[in-house]
mmCIF file of C-alpha atoms and ligand atoms in Angstrom:
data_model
loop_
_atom_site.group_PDB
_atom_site.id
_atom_site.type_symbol
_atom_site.label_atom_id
_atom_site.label_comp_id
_atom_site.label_asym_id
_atom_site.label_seq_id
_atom_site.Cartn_x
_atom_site.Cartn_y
_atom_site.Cartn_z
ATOM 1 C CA UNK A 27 7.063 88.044 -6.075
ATOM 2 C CA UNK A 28 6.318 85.579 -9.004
ATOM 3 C CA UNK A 29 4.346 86.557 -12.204
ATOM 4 C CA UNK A 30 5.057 86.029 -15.907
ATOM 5 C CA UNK A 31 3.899 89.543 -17.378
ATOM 6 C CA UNK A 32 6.962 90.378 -19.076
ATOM 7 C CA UNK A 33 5.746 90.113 -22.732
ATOM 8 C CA UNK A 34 7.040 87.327 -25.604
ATOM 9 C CA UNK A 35 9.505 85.760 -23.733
ATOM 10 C CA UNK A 36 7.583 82.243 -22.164
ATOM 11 C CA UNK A 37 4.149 80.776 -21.858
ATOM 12 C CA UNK A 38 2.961 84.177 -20.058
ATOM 13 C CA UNK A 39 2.009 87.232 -21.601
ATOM 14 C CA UNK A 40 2.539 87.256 -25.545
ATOM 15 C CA UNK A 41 2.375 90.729 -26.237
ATOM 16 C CA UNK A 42 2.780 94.478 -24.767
ATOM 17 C CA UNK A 43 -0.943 94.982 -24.276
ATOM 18 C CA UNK A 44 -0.928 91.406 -22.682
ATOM 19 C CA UNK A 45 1.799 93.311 -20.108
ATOM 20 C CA UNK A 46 -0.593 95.797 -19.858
ATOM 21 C CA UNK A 47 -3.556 94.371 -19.533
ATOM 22 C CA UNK A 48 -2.052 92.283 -16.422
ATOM 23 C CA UNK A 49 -0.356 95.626 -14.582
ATOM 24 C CA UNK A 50 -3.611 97.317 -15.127
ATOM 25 C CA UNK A 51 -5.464 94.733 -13.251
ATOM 26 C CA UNK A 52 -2.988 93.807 -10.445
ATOM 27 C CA UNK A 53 -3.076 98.064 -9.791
ATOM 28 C CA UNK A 54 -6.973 97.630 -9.616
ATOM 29 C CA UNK A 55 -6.317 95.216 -7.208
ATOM 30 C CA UNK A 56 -4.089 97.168 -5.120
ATOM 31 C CA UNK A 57 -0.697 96.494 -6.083
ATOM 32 C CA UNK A 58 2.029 98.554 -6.008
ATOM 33 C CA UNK A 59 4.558 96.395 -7.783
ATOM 34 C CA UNK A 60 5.143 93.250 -9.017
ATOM 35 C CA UNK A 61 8.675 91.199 -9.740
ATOM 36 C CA UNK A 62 8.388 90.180 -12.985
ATOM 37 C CA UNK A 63 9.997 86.110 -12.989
ATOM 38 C CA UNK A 64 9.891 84.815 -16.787
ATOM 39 C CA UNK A 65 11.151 81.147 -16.876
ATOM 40 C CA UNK A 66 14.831 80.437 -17.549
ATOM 41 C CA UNK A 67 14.278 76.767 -18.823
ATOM 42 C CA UNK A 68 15.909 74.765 -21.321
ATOM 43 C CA UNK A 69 12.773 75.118 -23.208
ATOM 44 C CA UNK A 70 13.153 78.658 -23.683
ATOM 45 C CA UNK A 71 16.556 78.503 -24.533
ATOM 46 C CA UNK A 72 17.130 82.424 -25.681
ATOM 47 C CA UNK A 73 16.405 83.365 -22.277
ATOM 48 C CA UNK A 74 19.479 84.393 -20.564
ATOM 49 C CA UNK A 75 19.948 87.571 -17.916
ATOM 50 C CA UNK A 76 20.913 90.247 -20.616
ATOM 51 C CA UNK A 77 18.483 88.889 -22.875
ATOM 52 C CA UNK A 78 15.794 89.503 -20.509
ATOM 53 C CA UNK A 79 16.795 92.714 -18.940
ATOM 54 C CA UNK A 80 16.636 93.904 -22.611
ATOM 55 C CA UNK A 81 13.124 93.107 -22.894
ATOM 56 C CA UNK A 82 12.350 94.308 -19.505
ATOM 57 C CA UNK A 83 13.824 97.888 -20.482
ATOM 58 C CA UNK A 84 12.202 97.582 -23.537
ATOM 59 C CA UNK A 85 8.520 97.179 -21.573
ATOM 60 C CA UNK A 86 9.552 100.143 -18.927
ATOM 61 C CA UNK A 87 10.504 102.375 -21.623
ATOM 62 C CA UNK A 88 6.544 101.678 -23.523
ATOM 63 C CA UNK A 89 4.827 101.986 -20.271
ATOM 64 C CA UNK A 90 3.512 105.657 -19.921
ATOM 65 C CA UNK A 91 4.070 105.923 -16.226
ATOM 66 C CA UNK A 92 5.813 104.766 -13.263
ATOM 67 C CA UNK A 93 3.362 104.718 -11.052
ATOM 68 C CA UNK A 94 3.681 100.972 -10.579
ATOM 69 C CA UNK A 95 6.914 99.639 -9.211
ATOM 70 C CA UNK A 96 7.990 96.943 -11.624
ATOM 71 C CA UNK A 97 11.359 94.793 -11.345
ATOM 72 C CA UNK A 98 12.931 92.163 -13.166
ATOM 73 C CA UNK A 99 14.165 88.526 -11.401
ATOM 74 C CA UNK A 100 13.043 85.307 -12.764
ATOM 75 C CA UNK A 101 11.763 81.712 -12.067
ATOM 76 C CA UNK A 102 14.732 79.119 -12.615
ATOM 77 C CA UNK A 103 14.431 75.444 -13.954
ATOM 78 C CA UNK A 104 16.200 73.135 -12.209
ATOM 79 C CA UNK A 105 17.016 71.457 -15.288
ATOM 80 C CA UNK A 106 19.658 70.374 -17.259
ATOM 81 C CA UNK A 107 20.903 73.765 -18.096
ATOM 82 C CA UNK A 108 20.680 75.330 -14.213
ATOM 83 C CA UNK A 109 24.258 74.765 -13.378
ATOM 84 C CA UNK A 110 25.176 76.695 -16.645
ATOM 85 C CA UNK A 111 22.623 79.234 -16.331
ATOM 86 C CA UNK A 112 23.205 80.387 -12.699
ATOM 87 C CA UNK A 113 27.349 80.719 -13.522
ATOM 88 C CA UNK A 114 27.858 82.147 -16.958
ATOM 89 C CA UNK A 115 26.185 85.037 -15.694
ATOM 90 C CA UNK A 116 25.048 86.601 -12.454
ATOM 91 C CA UNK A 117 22.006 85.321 -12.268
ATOM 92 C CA UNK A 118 18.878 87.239 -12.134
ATOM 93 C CA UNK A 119 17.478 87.653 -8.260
ATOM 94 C CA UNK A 120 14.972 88.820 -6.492
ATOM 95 C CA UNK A 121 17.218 91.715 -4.217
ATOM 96 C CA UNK A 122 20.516 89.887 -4.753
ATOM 97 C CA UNK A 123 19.728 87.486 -2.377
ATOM 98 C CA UNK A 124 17.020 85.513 -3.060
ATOM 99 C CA UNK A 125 17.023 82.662 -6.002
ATOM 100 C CA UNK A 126 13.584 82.115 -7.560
ATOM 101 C CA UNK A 127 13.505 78.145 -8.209
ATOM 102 C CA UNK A 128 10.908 75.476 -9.463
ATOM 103 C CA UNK A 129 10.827 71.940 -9.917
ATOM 104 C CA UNK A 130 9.326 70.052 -12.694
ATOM 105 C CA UNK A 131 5.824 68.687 -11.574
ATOM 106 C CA UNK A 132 5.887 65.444 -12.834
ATOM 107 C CA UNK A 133 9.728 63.755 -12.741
ATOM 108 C CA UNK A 134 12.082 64.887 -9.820
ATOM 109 C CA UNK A 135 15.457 65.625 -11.801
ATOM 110 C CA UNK A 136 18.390 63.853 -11.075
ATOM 111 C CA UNK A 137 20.868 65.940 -8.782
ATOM 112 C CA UNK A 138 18.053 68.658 -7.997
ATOM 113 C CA UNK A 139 19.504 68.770 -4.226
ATOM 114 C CA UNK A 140 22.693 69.273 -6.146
ATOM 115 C CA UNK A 141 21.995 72.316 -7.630
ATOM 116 C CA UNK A 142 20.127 73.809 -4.229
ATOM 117 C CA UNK A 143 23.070 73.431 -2.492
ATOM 118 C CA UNK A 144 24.744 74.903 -5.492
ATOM 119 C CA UNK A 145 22.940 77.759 -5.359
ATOM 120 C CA UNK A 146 23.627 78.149 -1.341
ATOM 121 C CA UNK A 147 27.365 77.816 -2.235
ATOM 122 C CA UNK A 148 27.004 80.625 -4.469
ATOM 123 C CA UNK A 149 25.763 83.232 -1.782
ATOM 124 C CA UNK A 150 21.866 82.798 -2.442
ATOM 125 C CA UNK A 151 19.008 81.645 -1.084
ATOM 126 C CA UNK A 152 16.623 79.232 -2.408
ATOM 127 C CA UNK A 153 13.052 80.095 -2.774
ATOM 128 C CA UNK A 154 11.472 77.117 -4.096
ATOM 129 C CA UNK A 155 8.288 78.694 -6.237
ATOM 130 C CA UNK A 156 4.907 76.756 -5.565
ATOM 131 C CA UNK A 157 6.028 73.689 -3.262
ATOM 132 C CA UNK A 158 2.327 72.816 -2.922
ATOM 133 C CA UNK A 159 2.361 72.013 -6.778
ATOM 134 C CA UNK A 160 4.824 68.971 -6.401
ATOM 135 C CA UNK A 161 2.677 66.287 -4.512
ATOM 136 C CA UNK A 162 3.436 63.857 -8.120
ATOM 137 C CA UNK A 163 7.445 63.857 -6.937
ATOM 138 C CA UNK A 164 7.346 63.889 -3.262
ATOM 139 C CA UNK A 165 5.514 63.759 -0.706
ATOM 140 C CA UNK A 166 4.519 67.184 1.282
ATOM 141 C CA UNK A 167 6.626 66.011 4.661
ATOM 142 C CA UNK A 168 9.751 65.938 2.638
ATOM 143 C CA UNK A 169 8.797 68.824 0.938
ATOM 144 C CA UNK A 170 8.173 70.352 4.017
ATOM 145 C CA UNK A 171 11.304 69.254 5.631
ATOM 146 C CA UNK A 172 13.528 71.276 2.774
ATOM 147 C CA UNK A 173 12.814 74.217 5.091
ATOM 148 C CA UNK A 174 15.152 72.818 7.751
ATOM 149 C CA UNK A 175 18.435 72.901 4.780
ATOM 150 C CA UNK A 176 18.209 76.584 4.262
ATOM 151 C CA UNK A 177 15.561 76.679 0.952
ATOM 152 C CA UNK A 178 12.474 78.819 1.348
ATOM 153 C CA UNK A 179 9.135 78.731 0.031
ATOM 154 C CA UNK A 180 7.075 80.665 -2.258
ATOM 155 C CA UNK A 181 3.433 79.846 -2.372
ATOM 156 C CA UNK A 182 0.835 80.576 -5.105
ATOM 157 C CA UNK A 183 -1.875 82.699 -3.895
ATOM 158 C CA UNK A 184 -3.813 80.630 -6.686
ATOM 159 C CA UNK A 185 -3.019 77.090 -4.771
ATOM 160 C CA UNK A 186 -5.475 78.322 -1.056
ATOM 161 C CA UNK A 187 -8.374 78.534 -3.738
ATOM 162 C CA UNK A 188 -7.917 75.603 -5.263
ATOM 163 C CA UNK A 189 -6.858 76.956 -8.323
ATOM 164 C CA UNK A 190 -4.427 73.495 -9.099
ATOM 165 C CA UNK A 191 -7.005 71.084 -7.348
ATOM 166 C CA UNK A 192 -7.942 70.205 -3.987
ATOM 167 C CA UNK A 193 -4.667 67.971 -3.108
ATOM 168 C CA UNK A 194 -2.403 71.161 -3.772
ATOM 169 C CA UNK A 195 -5.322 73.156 -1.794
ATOM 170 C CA UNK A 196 -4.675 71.053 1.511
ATOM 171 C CA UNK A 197 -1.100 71.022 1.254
ATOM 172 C CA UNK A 198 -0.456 75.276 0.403
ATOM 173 C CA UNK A 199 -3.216 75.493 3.253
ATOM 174 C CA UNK A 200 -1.105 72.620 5.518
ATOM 175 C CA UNK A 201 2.184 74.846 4.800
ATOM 176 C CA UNK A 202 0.941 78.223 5.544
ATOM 177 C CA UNK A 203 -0.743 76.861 8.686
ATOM 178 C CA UNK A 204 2.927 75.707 9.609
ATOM 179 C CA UNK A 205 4.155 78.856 8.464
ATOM 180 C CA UNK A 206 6.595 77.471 6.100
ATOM 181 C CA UNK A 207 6.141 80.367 3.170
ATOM 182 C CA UNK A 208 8.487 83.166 3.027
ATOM 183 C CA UNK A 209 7.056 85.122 -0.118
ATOM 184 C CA UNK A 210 3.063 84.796 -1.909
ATOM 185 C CA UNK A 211 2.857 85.231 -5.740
ATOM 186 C CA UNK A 212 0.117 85.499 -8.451
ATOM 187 C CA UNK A 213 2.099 83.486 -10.497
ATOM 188 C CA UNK A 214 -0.029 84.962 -13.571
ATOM 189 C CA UNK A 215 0.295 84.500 -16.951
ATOM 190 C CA UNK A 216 -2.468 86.131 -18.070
ATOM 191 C CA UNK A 217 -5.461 88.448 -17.154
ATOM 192 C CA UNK A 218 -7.820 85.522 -17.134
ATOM 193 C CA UNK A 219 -5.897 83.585 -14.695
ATOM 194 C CA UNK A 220 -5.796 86.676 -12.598
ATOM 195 C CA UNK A 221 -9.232 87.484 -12.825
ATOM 196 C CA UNK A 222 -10.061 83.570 -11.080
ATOM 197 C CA UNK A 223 -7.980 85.109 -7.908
ATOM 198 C CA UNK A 224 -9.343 86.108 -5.071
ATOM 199 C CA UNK A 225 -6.743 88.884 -4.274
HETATM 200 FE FE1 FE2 B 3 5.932 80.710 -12.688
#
């Protein structure tokens, strides 16, 4: 549900093979598919909607098969930008419902609640990508509560292992004990962060 293997567009893979290379091990690991979920963040400002379904044609049409379900959404800053980037176009989603979100780790941004209920008001529902990640902004009971408002959570497979460190260990474990994920994700961005999972 949340991986960053479609090629020279952010900090995942850089190249085609680097695509590769990640499909071929996420099929040796017996995966059928994978949403592809490249960041649209200020920082990569180029990446807009048709931009990316461009590349992600581009990477279905040099893959020899199909024997590995691939689909394009992506993982949305709310940033500065979001409010822009979710109305100029329709945005990209995860099955037309579902709105692939993150937070910045280290500063909570100012209207963030804002633009969830934004994206409510728009028809979609919030999946907030890696909630365990954000103990530096808020604590994990009001994290936790955000599940009562309507905005879902997508946990990193990485996080149970402690992958991120032991605090966001006890809190992905503490929220999947309370059953409070709606989708898991590699979150890869590369083969050598997906060869550390334990899939
Ligand atoms: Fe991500």
């Amino acid at each position: 549900m949340h991986c960053h293997l479609l090629w020279g567009v952010d900090d995942g893979a850089h190249t085609l093979q680097d695509s590769r290379d990640i499909i071929s091990l996420l099929k040796a690991r017996g995966f059928h598919g994978a949403y592809c979920t490249p960041h649209i963040i200020s920082r990569y400002p180029s990446n807009t909607p048709s931009s990316l379904k461009a590349r992600f044609r581009e990477l279905l049409d040099s893959l020899p098969d199909r024997d590995f379900d691939l689909r394009l959404s992506a993982e949305y800053m709310l940033d500065e930008n979001f409010e822009r980037m979710i109305t100029e176009e329709e945005p990209l989603s995860h099955d037309g419902t579902h709105l692939l979100v993150e937070l910045p780790q280290f500063r909570l941004p100012n209207a963030w609640m804002d633009m969830l209920q934004l994206v409510l008001d728009r028809g979609f529902i919030p999946v907030l990508a890696h909630p365990e990640r954000y103990g530096k902004i808020m604590p994990p009971e009001e994290l936790a509560a955000l599940s009562t408002r309507g905005i879902r959570f997508q946990g990193n497979i990485g996080s149970l292992f402690g992958l991120y460190g032991k605090t966001c260990q006890a809190v992905a474990r503490q929220f999947r004990k309370e059953n409070l994920y709606l989708w898991w994700g590699t979150d890869a961005h590369n083969a050598s962060m997906l060869k550390k999972l334990r899939l």
